[in-house]
Coordinates of C-alpha atoms and ligand atoms in Angstrom, one line a residue:
M1 CA 115.5 103.5 1.0
A2 CA 115.4 101.8 -2.4
R3 CA 112.4 100.3 -4.0
L4 CA 113.5 98.5 -7.1
D5 CA 110.2 96.9 -7.9
P6 CA 107.2 99.3 -8.3
H7 CA 104.9 96.6 -7.2
S8 CA 106.5 95.7 -3.9
Y9 CA 107.1 97.4 -0.6
N10 CA 110.4 95.6 -0.5
D11 CA 113.2 97.9 0.3
S12 CA 116.5 96.6 -1.2
T13 CA 118.5 97.9 1.8
Q14 CA 116.7 95.5 4.1
P15 CA 117.5 91.8 4.7
E16 CA 116.1 89.2 2.3
T17 CA 114.2 86.0 3.2
E18 CA 116.1 82.9 2.2
T19 CA 113.6 80.2 3.1
L20 CA 109.9 80.0 4.2
D21 CA 108.2 77.4 6.2
W22 CA 104.4 77.7 5.5
R23 CA 101.7 75.8 7.3
A24 CA 98.1 76.4 6.5
R25 CA 94.7 74.8 7.4
V26 CA 92.2 75.0 4.6
D27 CA 88.8 75.9 5.8
F28 CA 86.2 75.5 3.1
K29 CA 83.3 76.6 5.4
T30 CA 84.7 80.0 6.0
Q31 CA 86.8 80.2 2.8
R32 CA 89.9 81.0 4.7
L33 CA 93.4 79.7 5.2
H34 CA 94.4 79.7 8.9
A35 CA 98.1 79.9 8.5
E36 CA 101.5 80.7 9.8
V37 CA 104.8 81.3 8.0
T38 CA 108.3 81.2 9.4
H39 CA 110.8 83.4 7.5
T40 CA 114.5 82.6 7.8
L41 CA 116.6 85.5 6.6
K42 CA 119.8 85.3 4.6
E43 CA 121.6 86.7 7.6
A44 CA 120.9 87.8 11.1
S45 CA 119.8 91.4 11.1
A46 CA 118.1 94.3 12.9
G47 CA 115.8 97.2 12.2
P48 CA 112.6 97.4 10.0
L49 CA 111.7 94.7 7.5
D50 CA 108.8 95.4 5.1
L51 CA 106.7 92.6 3.7
D52 CA 103.8 92.7 1.2
T53 CA 100.4 91.7 2.2
R54 CA 96.9 92.0 0.8
D55 CA 93.7 91.4 2.8
L56 CA 95.5 89.4 5.4
E57 CA 94.4 89.4 9.1
I58 CA 97.6 89.4 11.1
R59 CA 97.3 87.7 14.5
D60 CA 100.8 88.2 15.7
V61 CA 104.5 88.2 14.8
V62 CA 106.8 86.2 17.1
D63 CA 110.5 85.2 17.3
A64 CA 111.8 81.7 17.4
A65 CA 111.1 81.5 21.2
G66 CA 107.5 82.7 20.7
R67 CA 108.1 86.2 22.0
P68 CA 106.0 88.8 20.3
L69 CA 107.8 91.3 17.9
P70 CA 106.5 94.7 17.2
Y71 CA 104.9 95.3 13.8
I72 CA 102.7 97.9 12.0
L73 CA 100.2 96.9 9.3
S74 CA 99.6 100.0 7.1
P75 CA 96.3 100.8 5.5
S76 CA 95.8 99.1 2.2
E77 CA 96.8 100.8 -1.1
P78 CA 94.9 100.0 -4.2
I79 CA 97.6 98.1 -6.2
L80 CA 100.2 97.2 -3.6
G81 CA 98.0 96.2 -0.7
S82 CA 99.2 96.7 2.9
R83 CA 102.8 97.0 4.1
L84 CA 103.6 94.9 7.1
R85 CA 106.6 96.4 8.8
I86 CA 108.2 94.2 11.4
E87 CA 110.8 95.6 13.8
L88 CA 113.6 93.1 14.1
P89 CA 115.7 93.1 17.3
V90 CA 119.4 92.8 16.9
G91 CA 120.7 89.4 15.8
L92 CA 117.4 88.0 14.7
R93 CA 117.3 85.6 11.8
Q94 CA 114.0 83.9 12.1
F95 CA 110.4 85.0 12.8
T96 CA 106.9 83.7 12.4
V97 CA 103.7 85.5 11.3
R98 CA 100.4 84.0 12.3
Y99 CA 97.5 85.2 10.2
R100 CA 94.4 84.2 8.2
T101 CA 93.5 85.0 4.6
A102 CA 90.3 86.8 3.5
P103 CA 87.5 84.9 1.7
H104 CA 88.1 87.2 -1.2
A105 CA 91.9 86.8 -1.3
S106 CA 92.9 87.8 -4.8
A107 CA 95.0 84.8 -5.5
L108 CA 92.5 82.2 -4.4
Q109 CA 89.4 80.7 -5.9
W110 CA 87.1 78.7 -3.7
L111 CA 84.7 76.5 -5.7
T112 CA 81.6 74.9 -4.5
P113 CA 81.0 71.3 -5.5
S114 CA 78.6 72.4 -8.2
Q115 CA 81.4 74.3 -9.9
T116 CA 83.5 71.1 -10.4
A117 CA 83.3 68.3 -12.9
G118 CA 82.4 65.7 -10.2
G119 CA 79.9 67.9 -8.4
K120 CA 80.6 66.3 -5.0
H121 CA 83.6 68.0 -3.5
P122 CA 84.7 71.6 -3.2
F123 CA 87.9 72.8 -4.8
L124 CA 90.5 75.5 -4.0
Y125 CA 93.4 76.8 -6.1
S126 CA 95.8 79.6 -6.2
Q127 CA 97.0 81.9 -9.0
C128 CA 99.8 84.1 -7.7
Q129 CA 101.3 85.8 -10.8
A130 CA 101.8 88.7 -11.0
I131 CA 101.4 90.1 -7.5
H132 CA 98.8 87.9 -5.7
A133 CA 101.1 85.8 -3.5
R134 CA 100.8 88.5 -0.9
S135 CA 97.1 87.7 -0.5
V136 CA 98.1 84.2 0.7
V137 CA 101.5 84.6 2.5
P138 CA 103.1 87.8 3.9
L139 CA 106.4 88.0 2.0
Q140 CA 108.7 90.0 -0.2
D141 CA 106.5 89.7 -3.3
T142 CA 109.0 90.6 -5.9
P143 CA 110.6 88.2 -8.4
R144 CA 114.0 89.7 -7.6
I145 CA 114.0 87.8 -4.3
R146 CA 113.9 84.0 -4.7
I147 CA 112.9 81.7 -1.9
R148 CA 113.1 78.0 -1.1
Y149 CA 110.3 76.7 1.0
T150 CA 108.6 73.9 2.9
A151 CA 104.9 73.8 3.2
S152 CA 102.1 71.8 4.7
L153 CA 98.4 71.9 4.0
R154 CA 95.7 70.6 6.4
I155 CA 92.7 69.6 4.4
P156 CA 89.5 67.4 4.6
K157 CA 90.6 63.7 4.4
A158 CA 88.5 63.1 1.3
L159 CA 90.6 65.5 -0.7
K160 CA 94.1 65.7 -2.1
A161 CA 96.4 68.7 -2.0
V162 CA 98.9 69.2 -4.8
M163 CA 101.6 71.8 -4.9
A164 CA 104.1 73.2 -7.4
A165 CA 106.8 71.6 -5.3
S166 CA 108.2 68.2 -4.4
F167 CA 105.8 65.9 -2.5
L168 CA 107.1 64.6 0.9
R169 CA 104.3 62.8 2.6
R170 CA 100.6 62.7 3.6
E171 CA 99.5 62.1 7.2
E172 CA 96.0 61.5 8.3
H173 CA 94.7 62.8 11.6
G174 CA 91.0 62.1 12.3
V175 CA 88.8 63.8 9.7
E176 CA 91.8 65.7 8.3
A177 CA 94.9 65.0 6.2
E178 CA 98.1 66.9 6.2
E179 CA 100.2 67.0 3.0
H180 CA 103.8 68.0 3.2
Y181 CA 105.8 69.6 0.3
E182 CA 109.2 71.1 -0.3
M183 CA 110.6 73.4 -3.0
P184 CA 114.4 72.9 -2.8
Q185 CA 115.2 75.3 -5.7
P186 CA 114.9 79.0 -5.1
V187 CA 111.8 80.4 -6.9
P188 CA 110.2 83.8 -7.3
P189 CA 107.1 84.2 -5.0
Y190 CA 104.7 84.3 -7.9
L191 CA 105.5 80.6 -8.5
L192 CA 104.1 79.5 -5.2
A193 CA 101.0 77.4 -6.1
F194 CA 98.7 74.8 -4.8
A195 CA 95.3 73.2 -5.4
V196 CA 93.0 71.1 -3.2
G197 CA 90.2 69.0 -4.5
S198 CA 89.0 65.6 -5.5
L199 CA 92.1 64.8 -7.6
A200 CA 93.6 61.6 -9.1
P201 CA 96.9 61.1 -10.9
K202 CA 97.7 59.2 -14.1
E203 CA 101.2 58.5 -15.3
L204 CA 102.2 60.0 -18.7
G205 CA 105.9 59.2 -18.8
P206 CA 109.0 58.7 -16.6
R207 CA 109.0 62.3 -15.5
S208 CA 105.3 63.3 -15.9
R209 CA 101.9 62.6 -14.6
V210 CA 98.6 64.4 -15.0
W211 CA 96.3 65.3 -12.1
A212 CA 92.6 65.9 -12.7
E213 CA 89.2 65.3 -11.2
P214 CA 88.6 61.5 -11.8
E215 CA 85.8 62.4 -14.2
L216 CA 88.3 64.2 -16.5
L217 CA 91.3 62.0 -15.9
E218 CA 91.2 59.7 -19.0
D219 CA 90.5 62.5 -21.5
A220 CA 93.2 64.7 -19.9
A221 CA 95.7 61.8 -20.0
E222 CA 94.9 61.2 -23.7
E223 CA 95.2 64.8 -24.7
F224 CA 98.5 65.4 -22.9
S225 CA 100.0 62.0 -23.7
G226 CA 102.8 63.6 -25.9
V227 CA 104.3 65.5 -23.0
D228 CA 107.3 63.2 -22.6
D229 CA 108.3 63.8 -26.3
M230 CA 107.8 67.5 -25.7
L231 CA 110.1 67.4 -22.7
R232 CA 112.8 65.7 -24.7
A233 CA 112.4 68.1 -27.7
A234 CA 112.7 71.1 -25.2
E235 CA 115.9 69.6 -23.7
S236 CA 117.5 69.1 -27.1
L237 CA 117.0 72.9 -27.6
F238 CA 117.6 74.5 -24.3
G239 CA 119.6 72.0 -22.2
P240 CA 118.8 69.6 -19.3
Y241 CA 115.4 70.1 -17.6
D242 CA 116.2 71.4 -14.1
W243 CA 113.0 70.7 -12.2
E244 CA 113.0 66.9 -11.9
R245 CA 109.3 66.5 -12.7
F246 CA 107.0 68.1 -15.2
D247 CA 103.5 67.2 -13.9
L248 CA 100.3 68.7 -15.2
L249 CA 97.2 69.7 -13.3
T250 CA 93.9 70.0 -15.2
M251 CA 92.1 72.9 -13.6
P252 CA 88.4 73.6 -13.2
P253 CA 86.9 75.5 -16.1
S254 CA 87.0 78.8 -14.2
F255 CA 90.8 78.9 -14.2
P256 CA 91.5 82.4 -15.6
Y257 CA 94.5 81.5 -17.9
G258 CA 95.3 78.9 -20.5
G259 CA 98.2 77.7 -18.5
M260 CA 100.4 78.7 -15.6
E261 CA 104.0 77.6 -15.5
N262 CA 104.0 76.6 -11.8
P263 CA 107.3 74.7 -11.4
R264 CA 107.0 70.9 -11.4
L265 CA 103.2 71.2 -11.7
T266 CA 101.9 73.3 -14.7
F267 CA 98.3 74.4 -14.3
L268 CA 96.2 74.0 -17.5
T269 CA 92.7 75.0 -18.4
P270 CA 90.4 72.1 -19.3
T271 CA 89.5 73.9 -22.5
L272 CA 92.7 72.4 -23.9
I273 CA 91.0 69.0 -23.9
T274 CA 89.6 69.0 -27.4
G275 CA 90.2 65.3 -28.2
D276 CA 92.6 66.1 -31.0
K277 CA 95.7 67.6 -29.2
S278 CA 95.3 70.7 -31.3
L279 CA 95.9 73.1 -28.4
V280 CA 99.0 71.4 -26.9
N281 CA 101.1 74.4 -27.9
V282 CA 99.9 75.8 -24.5
V283 CA 101.7 72.8 -22.8
A284 CA 104.8 73.6 -24.9
H285 CA 104.6 77.2 -23.8
E286 CA 104.4 76.4 -20.1
L287 CA 107.1 73.8 -20.4
A288 CA 109.3 76.4 -22.1
H289 CA 108.9 78.6 -19.0
S290 CA 110.9 76.0 -17.1
W291 CA 113.9 77.7 -18.8
T292 CA 112.6 81.2 -19.6
G293 CA 110.8 82.6 -16.6
N294 CA 111.3 80.0 -13.9
L295 CA 115.1 79.7 -14.3
V296 CA 115.7 83.1 -15.8
T297 CA 113.2 85.5 -14.4
N298 CA 112.0 89.0 -15.1
A299 CA 113.1 91.4 -12.4
S300 CA 109.6 93.0 -12.2
A301 CA 106.4 93.3 -14.2
E302 CA 108.1 96.1 -16.1
H303 CA 110.3 93.5 -17.8
F304 CA 107.5 90.9 -18.3
W305 CA 108.5 90.5 -22.0
L306 CA 111.7 88.7 -20.8
N307 CA 109.4 86.0 -19.4
E308 CA 106.8 85.8 -22.1
G309 CA 108.6 87.0 -25.3
F310 CA 111.4 84.4 -24.8
T311 CA 108.8 81.8 -23.9
V312 CA 106.7 82.3 -27.0
F313 CA 110.0 82.1 -29.0
A314 CA 110.9 78.9 -27.2
E315 CA 107.4 77.5 -27.6
R316 CA 107.5 77.9 -31.3
R317 CA 110.9 76.3 -31.5
I318 CA 109.5 73.3 -29.7
L319 CA 106.6 73.2 -32.0
E320 CA 108.9 73.4 -35.0
V321 CA 110.8 70.3 -33.7
L322 CA 107.6 68.3 -33.1
E323 CA 105.3 69.4 -35.9
G324 CA 107.5 71.2 -38.4
P325 CA 108.1 74.7 -39.6
E326 CA 104.7 75.1 -41.3
V327 CA 102.9 74.7 -38.0
S328 CA 105.2 77.0 -36.1
A329 CA 104.8 79.6 -38.8
L330 CA 101.0 79.4 -38.6
H331 CA 101.2 80.0 -34.8
G332 CA 103.5 82.9 -35.6
A333 CA 100.9 84.3 -37.9
L334 CA 98.1 83.9 -35.3
G335 CA 100.4 85.7 -32.9
R336 CA 101.0 88.6 -35.3
R337 CA 97.2 89.0 -35.6
A338 CA 96.8 89.0 -31.8
L339 CA 99.6 91.6 -31.6
D340 CA 97.9 93.9 -34.0
S341 CA 94.6 93.7 -32.2
A342 CA 96.3 94.3 -28.8
L343 CA 98.1 97.4 -30.3
Q344 CA 94.7 98.6 -31.5
H345 CA 93.2 98.0 -28.1
F346 CA 96.0 99.9 -26.3
R347 CA 96.1 102.8 -28.8
A348 CA 95.1 105.3 -26.1
H349 CA 98.1 104.0 -24.0
P350 CA 101.0 103.9 -26.4
Q351 CA 103.4 103.8 -23.4
L352 CA 102.1 100.3 -22.6
T353 CA 103.0 99.0 -26.1
S354 CA 106.8 99.2 -25.8
L355 CA 108.4 96.0 -24.4
R356 CA 110.1 97.8 -21.5
T357 CA 107.2 99.3 -19.6
H358 CA 107.0 101.8 -16.7
L359 CA 104.4 100.6 -14.3
A360 CA 104.5 102.7 -11.1
G361 CA 100.8 103.2 -10.3
V362 CA 99.7 100.7 -12.9
D363 CA 98.2 97.3 -11.9
P364 CA 100.1 94.6 -13.8
D365 CA 96.8 92.7 -14.4
E366 CA 95.5 95.8 -16.2
A367 CA 98.7 96.3 -18.2
F368 CA 98.5 92.6 -19.3
S369 CA 98.2 92.0 -23.0
Q370 CA 99.6 90.0 -25.9
I371 CA 102.2 92.7 -26.6
P372 CA 105.1 91.4 -24.4
Y373 CA 104.4 88.0 -25.9
E374 CA 104.2 88.7 -29.5
K375 CA 106.3 91.9 -29.9
G376 CA 108.9 90.1 -27.7
Y377 CA 108.7 87.1 -30.0
L378 CA 109.3 89.4 -33.1
L379 CA 112.3 91.0 -31.5
L380 CA 113.9 87.6 -30.8
R381 CA 113.0 86.4 -34.3
A382 CA 114.6 89.5 -35.8
M383 CA 117.8 88.8 -33.7
E384 CA 117.8 85.2 -34.7
D385 CA 117.5 86.2 -38.4
A386 CA 120.3 88.8 -38.1
A387 CA 122.7 86.5 -36.1
G388 CA 121.9 83.3 -37.9
R389 CA 120.3 80.3 -36.1
P390 CA 123.5 78.6 -34.9
A391 CA 124.9 81.8 -33.4
F392 CA 121.5 82.7 -31.8
D393 CA 121.1 79.2 -30.3
E394 CA 124.5 79.6 -28.8
F395 CA 123.5 83.0 -27.5
L396 CA 120.4 81.5 -25.9
R397 CA 122.4 78.8 -24.2
R398 CA 124.8 81.3 -22.7
Y399 CA 121.9 83.6 -21.6
L400 CA 120.3 80.7 -19.8
A401 CA 123.6 79.6 -18.2
T402 CA 124.5 83.1 -17.1
Y403 CA 121.2 84.1 -15.5
R404 CA 119.9 80.7 -14.2
F405 CA 118.2 81.1 -10.9
R406 CA 118.4 84.9 -11.2
A407 CA 116.2 87.8 -12.2
L408 CA 117.2 90.4 -14.8
T409 CA 116.0 93.7 -16.3
T410 CA 115.7 94.7 -19.9
E411 CA 118.8 96.9 -19.5
E412 CA 120.8 93.9 -18.3
F413 CA 119.5 91.9 -21.3
V414 CA 120.6 94.7 -23.6
A415 CA 124.1 94.8 -22.1
F416 CA 124.4 91.0 -22.3
A417 CA 123.2 90.9 -26.0
E418 CA 125.6 93.6 -27.0
K419 CA 128.5 91.7 -25.5
E420 CA 127.5 88.4 -26.9
L421 CA 126.1 89.3 -30.3
P422 CA 127.9 92.6 -31.1
G423 CA 126.0 94.8 -33.6
V424 CA 122.8 92.7 -33.7
L425 CA 120.7 94.9 -31.5
T426 CA 121.5 97.9 -33.7
K427 CA 120.9 96.0 -36.9
V428 CA 117.4 95.0 -35.9
D429 CA 116.7 98.4 -34.3
A430 CA 116.0 96.8 -30.9
E431 CA 115.5 100.3 -29.4
A432 CA 112.3 100.5 -31.4
Y433 CA 110.9 97.2 -30.0
L434 CA 112.0 98.0 -26.4
H435 CA 111.3 101.7 -26.0
R436 CA 108.9 102.8 -28.7
P437 CA 105.2 102.0 -29.4
G438 CA 103.9 99.8 -32.3
V439 CA 105.8 97.3 -34.5
P440 CA 109.0 98.4 -36.3
P441 CA 108.5 98.3 -40.1
G442 CA 111.3 95.8 -40.7
A443 CA 109.8 93.2 -38.2
P444 CA 109.9 89.6 -39.4
S445 CA 106.6 88.3 -40.9
P446 CA 106.0 84.6 -40.4
R447 CA 105.6 83.0 -43.9
S448 CA 104.1 79.6 -44.8
L449 CA 102.6 78.0 -47.8
R450 CA 99.4 77.2 -46.0
L451 CA 99.1 80.8 -44.9
E452 CA 99.5 82.0 -48.4
A453 CA 96.8 79.6 -49.6
M454 CA 94.5 80.9 -47.0
D455 CA 95.3 84.6 -47.9
A456 CA 94.1 83.9 -51.4
L457 CA 90.6 83.2 -50.0
R458 CA 90.3 86.7 -48.6
G459 CA 87.1 86.4 -46.6
K460 CA 85.2 84.2 -49.1
V461 CA 83.5 81.1 -47.8
P462 CA 85.7 78.1 -48.5
T463 CA 84.2 75.0 -50.2
P464 CA 84.2 71.8 -48.1
E465 CA 86.9 70.6 -50.5
Q466 CA 89.1 73.6 -49.8
A467 CA 88.7 73.4 -46.0
K468 CA 88.9 69.6 -45.6
D469 CA 92.5 69.6 -44.3
W470 CA 92.3 72.7 -42.2
T471 CA 93.7 72.4 -38.8
P472 CA 92.0 74.4 -35.9
A473 CA 94.8 76.9 -36.1
E474 CA 93.9 77.5 -39.8
W475 CA 90.2 77.9 -39.0
Q476 CA 91.1 80.4 -36.3
L477 CA 93.3 82.3 -38.6
Y478 CA 90.6 82.3 -41.3
L479 CA 87.9 83.5 -38.9
E480 CA 90.1 86.2 -37.4
S481 CA 90.8 87.6 -40.8
L482 CA 87.1 88.0 -41.9
P483 CA 86.1 91.6 -42.5
W484 CA 84.0 93.3 -39.8
D485 CA 81.1 94.0 -42.2
L486 CA 80.4 90.4 -43.2
P487 CA 76.8 90.0 -44.3
R488 CA 74.7 87.7 -42.2
D489 CA 74.0 85.2 -45.0
V490 CA 77.7 84.5 -45.3
I491 CA 77.8 83.8 -41.5
Q492 CA 74.8 81.5 -42.0
Q493 CA 76.4 79.7 -44.9
L494 CA 79.6 79.2 -42.9
D495 CA 77.8 77.6 -40.0
A496 CA 75.5 75.5 -42.2
R497 CA 78.6 74.1 -44.0
F498 CA 81.0 73.7 -41.1
S499 CA 79.0 73.6 -37.8
L500 CA 81.2 76.2 -36.2
T501 CA 78.8 76.9 -33.4
E502 CA 79.4 73.2 -32.3
S503 CA 83.2 73.4 -32.5
R504 CA 84.9 71.5 -29.6
N505 CA 88.0 73.7 -30.0
S506 CA 87.5 76.7 -27.8
E507 CA 89.9 78.9 -29.8
V508 CA 87.9 78.2 -33.0
L509 CA 84.6 78.5 -31.1
V510 CA 85.5 81.9 -29.6
A511 CA 86.9 83.3 -32.9
W512 CA 83.6 82.2 -34.5
L513 CA 81.3 83.6 -31.9
V514 CA 83.1 86.9 -32.1
V515 CA 82.6 87.1 -35.8
A516 CA 79.0 85.9 -35.6
L517 CA 78.0 88.3 -32.8
R518 CA 79.7 91.2 -34.5
A519 CA 77.5 90.5 -37.5
G520 CA 74.4 90.4 -35.2
W521 CA 73.8 86.8 -36.0
E522 CA 71.3 85.7 -33.3
P523 CA 71.9 81.9 -33.2
A524 CA 75.4 82.7 -31.8
V525 CA 73.9 84.3 -28.7
A526 CA 72.7 81.1 -27.0
R527 CA 76.0 79.4 -27.4
T528 CA 77.8 82.4 -26.1
E529 CA 75.5 82.4 -23.0
T530 CA 76.2 78.8 -22.1
F531 CA 79.9 79.2 -22.8
L532 CA 80.2 82.3 -20.5
G533 CA 78.5 80.2 -17.8
E534 CA 81.0 77.4 -18.1
V535 CA 84.4 78.9 -18.8
G536 CA 86.3 81.5 -16.9
R537 CA 89.4 81.8 -19.0
M538 CA 90.1 85.6 -19.5
K539 CA 91.3 85.1 -23.0
Y540 CA 87.7 84.2 -23.9
L541 CA 85.8 86.3 -21.4
K542 CA 87.4 89.5 -22.6
P543 CA 86.5 89.3 -26.4
L544 CA 83.1 87.8 -25.7
Y545 CA 82.0 90.3 -23.1
G546 CA 83.7 93.0 -25.3
V547 CA 81.8 92.2 -28.4
L548 CA 78.5 91.8 -26.5
S549 CA 78.9 95.1 -24.7
A550 CA 80.0 96.9 -27.9
S551 CA 76.6 96.2 -29.4
H552 CA 73.5 98.2 -28.5
A553 CA 71.3 95.1 -28.7
H554 CA 73.4 93.0 -26.4
R555 CA 74.8 95.4 -23.8
S556 CA 72.2 94.6 -21.2
L557 CA 72.6 90.9 -21.9
A558 CA 76.3 91.3 -21.2
R559 CA 75.5 92.9 -17.8
A560 CA 72.9 90.3 -17.0
L561 CA 75.3 87.4 -17.8
F562 CA 78.0 88.9 -15.7
K563 CA 75.6 89.3 -12.8
K564 CA 74.6 85.7 -13.2
H565 CA 78.1 84.2 -13.7
G566 CA 80.5 86.7 -12.2
E567 CA 80.6 84.9 -8.9
R568 CA 81.9 81.8 -10.6
Y569 CA 84.9 83.6 -12.1
H570 CA 88.3 83.9 -10.4
P571 CA 88.7 87.3 -8.7
I572 CA 91.3 88.4 -11.3
A573 CA 88.9 87.5 -14.2
R574 CA 86.0 89.2 -12.5
Q575 CA 88.0 92.4 -12.2
G576 CA 88.9 92.1 -15.9
V577 CA 85.3 91.8 -17.0
E578 CA 84.2 94.6 -14.7
L579 CA 86.6 96.9 -16.4
I580 CA 85.3 96.0 -19.8
L581 CA 81.7 96.5 -18.8
S582 CA 82.5 99.8 -17.0
R583 CA 84.0 101.2 -20.2
A584 CA 81.1 100.0 -22.5
Ligands
BES1 N1 102.5 83.1 -17.1 C1 101.4 83.1 -18.0 C2 100.1 83.4 -17.4 C3 100.0 84.7 -16.6 C4 100.6 85.8 -17.1 C5 99.4 84.7 -15.4 C6 100.5 87.0 -16.3 C7 99.3 85.8 -14.7 C8 99.9 87.0 -15.1 C9 101.4 81.8 -18.9 O1 102.6 81.3 -19.1 C10 100.8 82.2 -20.2 O2 101.4 83.0 -20.9 N2 99.7 81.5 -20.6 C11 99.1 81.7 -21.8 C12 99.4 80.6 -22.7 C13 99.7 80.9 -24.2 C14 100.6 82.1 -24.4 C15 100.2 79.7 -24.9 C16 97.6 81.8 -21.6 O3 97.1 81.6 -20.5 O4 96.8 82.0 -22.6
ZN2 ZN1 103.7 82.4 -20.5

């Protein structure tokens, strides 16, 4: 037996699935998918085959002729879920599992009409990264095993089903519609994704359209109108785009992430719609995953930095092409600040602060932090500085060409980098980034003129003249560098001058609310309350619930707000907030 991924029951001595055919009926009344999935193996085989499942009710397992196959569903384990062991008779290549999902399936969020912008129709979506695909489909839920698939979703006729795959056709039968999709390129299971709701499309360019609830469509299309330029900038850096289309889906506000790089259909939080395109770096980030992550994939959550560190690096290179080096340096500076606060947060778990982690017995959602993103970025920046940009660009291109449609480990990355850029890893002390806690002393520090101008301010309230050209990123940076013991009258002055409590940019707003709440400034409380009732993005829930529950005066408010709104958050976000409240 060999388990190569600590988060999967997959046994690498067993046969692998090559393709899936998944058919599901979406039942909004019972909040279940009634589904069946046919696995076709890479080769005919015999003996036990272990699949990952979580909270699935298995009806039966049958062969291609409909004859039942023996199986055992083991009791659920806390992180991995239940192992489904199927006994394959000699020569079998195909089998079907019939099952239904649980209303609390960890990958799914079922929204009532009142939780949507239109208020008339329900909404359903999936979020499978890192290990939630198993709560939707029984499969080998490890990114080492890539699958092609076809899928069909039966839904109420008034709704539209979209998938991170290529659309084939829609059929209507009575009160239901059935939408058919196909993913011809092999993808890791965490990239399986779909959404069902009242959705309409608008074209953004030859390869892109945006989907949103009709009420949000125009604003979304305006905000993301630069996507085609972005696609071309990315191709100029990383080579041809391999996924044919780059469509965007504007999610309901409870979506727990800023963005999710589902292939052909990136999912985006509606909090990016600010009216001024100031948060489109998230789109650049998800687009960059089309190369780093979706083509070249981390072998398990222990090598997550290979997905995210490379993608942050690629995101900032795209920003540099589109908006110039100053803007990308500012984002680098914001990233460094996020890294320092993540290191502080994980100070009791230094083993989780190296890039290469060891996660047996650790839930990847709990290990999640900005560290693989920003420490990974710093390692790649250090390598770029040491090798020189032309050589590093060449290295990147060879890395992408060598590992495309494959998964790799940190150890394979090291061997590849040593061969391709001899001496560079030693020169930058890559060991320290990969295997030791904290940030190595010689790490690059993003520099920019605008940054230095801001540093000179050092926590003082800027005059309207000084701040008149500040971008939201600069505001965020300024707010995040304010000292913890800021007197309340400074807070009051800042809000009176710059109306920060009314900011439409959620990054600025949350940075502001954290500062104001920390200083015990009461007018921030009401805005925090409404915000926590509207938005379910974990990046915001965590600091806001964190700062409320850290204060004596607001701890019970934090609990009350969670009690009131917790049901409206995605299961993954709910779990994250519960953890914060339980530690308070
Ligand atoms: N793939 C991640 C989101 C994710 C990570 C989901 C781990 C589940 C488990 C996505 O690409 C991401 O990093 N999103 C960021 C965007 C940011 C770094 C620009 C986010 O959601 O904030
Ligand atoms: Zn990412």
